[in-house]
XYZ file of C-alpha atoms in Angstrom:
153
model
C -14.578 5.782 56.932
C -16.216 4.913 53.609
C -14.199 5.328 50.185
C -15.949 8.905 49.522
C -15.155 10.243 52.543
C -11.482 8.661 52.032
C -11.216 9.979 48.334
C -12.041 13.571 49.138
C -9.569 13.825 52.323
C -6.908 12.644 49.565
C -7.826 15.133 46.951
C -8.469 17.969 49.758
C -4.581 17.092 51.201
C -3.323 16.887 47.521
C -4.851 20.608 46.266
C -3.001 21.611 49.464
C -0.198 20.320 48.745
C 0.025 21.568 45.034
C -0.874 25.222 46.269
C 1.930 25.220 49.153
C 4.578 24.245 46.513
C 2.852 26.440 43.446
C 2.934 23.855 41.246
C -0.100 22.731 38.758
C -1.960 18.947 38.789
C -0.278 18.765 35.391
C 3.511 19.144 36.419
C 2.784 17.020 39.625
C 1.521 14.272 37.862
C 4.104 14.475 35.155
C 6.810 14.448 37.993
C 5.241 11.043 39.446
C 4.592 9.412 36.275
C 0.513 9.195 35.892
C -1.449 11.114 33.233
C -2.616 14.611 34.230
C -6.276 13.232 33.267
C -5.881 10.241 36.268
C -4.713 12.891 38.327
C -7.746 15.264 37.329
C -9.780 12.604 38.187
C -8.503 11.750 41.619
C -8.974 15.231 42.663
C -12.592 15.403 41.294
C -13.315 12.137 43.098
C -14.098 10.456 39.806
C -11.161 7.489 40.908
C -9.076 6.814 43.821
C -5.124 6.624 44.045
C -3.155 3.369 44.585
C -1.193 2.701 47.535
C 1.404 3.064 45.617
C 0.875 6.718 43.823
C 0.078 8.139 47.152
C 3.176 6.625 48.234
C 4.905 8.965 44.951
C 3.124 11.765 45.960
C 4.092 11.558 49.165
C 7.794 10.809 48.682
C 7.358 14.576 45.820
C 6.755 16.650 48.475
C 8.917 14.862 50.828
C 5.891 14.208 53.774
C 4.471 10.971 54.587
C 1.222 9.091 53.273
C 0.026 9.670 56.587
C -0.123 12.987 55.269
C -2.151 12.917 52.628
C -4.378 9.504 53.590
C -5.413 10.117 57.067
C -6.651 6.160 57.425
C -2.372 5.802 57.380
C -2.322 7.852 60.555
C -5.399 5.759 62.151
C -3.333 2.483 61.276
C 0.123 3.914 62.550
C -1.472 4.736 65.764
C -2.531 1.470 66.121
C 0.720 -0.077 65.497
C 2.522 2.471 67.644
C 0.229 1.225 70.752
C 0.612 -2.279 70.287
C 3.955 -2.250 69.457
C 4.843 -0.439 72.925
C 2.910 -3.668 74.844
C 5.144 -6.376 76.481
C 4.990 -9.553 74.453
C 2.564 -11.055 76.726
C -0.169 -8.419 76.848
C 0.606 -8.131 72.354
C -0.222 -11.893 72.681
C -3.741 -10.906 74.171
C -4.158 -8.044 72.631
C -3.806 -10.237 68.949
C -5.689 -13.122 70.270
C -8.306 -10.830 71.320
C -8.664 -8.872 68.399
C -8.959 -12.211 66.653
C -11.466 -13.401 68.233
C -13.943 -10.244 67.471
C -12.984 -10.387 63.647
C -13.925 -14.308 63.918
C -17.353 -13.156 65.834
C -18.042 -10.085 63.399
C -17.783 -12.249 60.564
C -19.598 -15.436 61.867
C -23.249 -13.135 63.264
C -26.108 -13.417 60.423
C -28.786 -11.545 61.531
C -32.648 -12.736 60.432
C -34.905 -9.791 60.921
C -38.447 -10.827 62.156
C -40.279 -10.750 58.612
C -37.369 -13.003 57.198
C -38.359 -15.604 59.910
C -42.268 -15.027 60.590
C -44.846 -13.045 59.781
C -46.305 -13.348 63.411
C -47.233 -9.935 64.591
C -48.210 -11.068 68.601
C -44.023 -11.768 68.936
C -41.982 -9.699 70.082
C -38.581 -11.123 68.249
C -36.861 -8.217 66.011
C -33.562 -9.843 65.418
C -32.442 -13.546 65.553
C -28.695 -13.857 65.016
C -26.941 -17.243 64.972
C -23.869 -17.691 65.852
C -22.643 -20.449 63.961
C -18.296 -20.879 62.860
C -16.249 -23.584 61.799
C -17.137 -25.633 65.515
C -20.552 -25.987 64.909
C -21.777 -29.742 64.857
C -24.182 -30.849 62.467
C -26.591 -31.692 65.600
C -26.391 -27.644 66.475
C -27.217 -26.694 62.907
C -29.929 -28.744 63.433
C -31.054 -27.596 66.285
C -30.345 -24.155 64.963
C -32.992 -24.745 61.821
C -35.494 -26.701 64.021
C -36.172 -23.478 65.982
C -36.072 -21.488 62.801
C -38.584 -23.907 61.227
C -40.698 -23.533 64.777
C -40.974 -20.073 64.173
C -42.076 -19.838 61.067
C -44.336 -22.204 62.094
C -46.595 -20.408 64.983
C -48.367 -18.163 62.633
């Protein structure tokens, strides 16, 4: 979920909020300790809330964060899963997850005009896998191929 998408769930669940208890942006802000213009501008999407106001305006209207930011909910569910596993299977479970974070971060993708101009190919995507094990003869071997690319047109 991107931040826009994120900011206007907040601000919709906020007006909803403020409407159920018939109360203005003004007093609610006032009662949490922010300026009515922040406020203003977290419910015209012009800023996003801290972690920590949500947390105020949650704790207001006596409902959780969940409640107002939805990506709470996504990460309780999470934790509620996991947290049910035996140890063993949590161990796996972390490890795995781990690993894919490791591989997301670690895949640079070259698209075919980065590498060669060579229309006859048909390469679209080269993606090197290369982390914190990768010898200096692999990186080598890694750019002589890249070199031997660019190098058939």
């Amino acid at each position: 979920m991107n931040d826009i998408t994120r900011n206007q769930i907040i601000a919709t669940n906020i007006k909803r909020y403020i409407k159920e208890n018939k109360i203005t942006q003004k007093e609610l802000a006032e009662s949490i300790g922010i300026s009515p213009s922040t406020m203003s501008d977290y419910m015209n999407l012009r800023s996003n809330p801290s972690h920590g106001v949500i947390q105020k305006i949650a704790d207001f209207f006596g409902i959780l964060k969940s409640d107002i930011d939805t990506t709470y909910k996504e990460n309780n569910d999470i934790s509620r899963v996991f947290n049910q596993l035996h140890p063993d299977r949590q161990k796996a479970v972390y490890e795995f997850a781990e690993q894919q974070l490791s591989d997301q971060n670690n895949i640079v993708p070259f698209k075919k005009s980065e590498v060669t101009d060579n229309k006859d190919k048909n390469l679209e995507v080269l993606a090197a896998h290369i982390d914190e094990n990768t010898t200096e003869d692999e990186m080598d071997e890694i750019t002589a191929f890249i070199d031997s690319l660019r190098d058939e047109d």
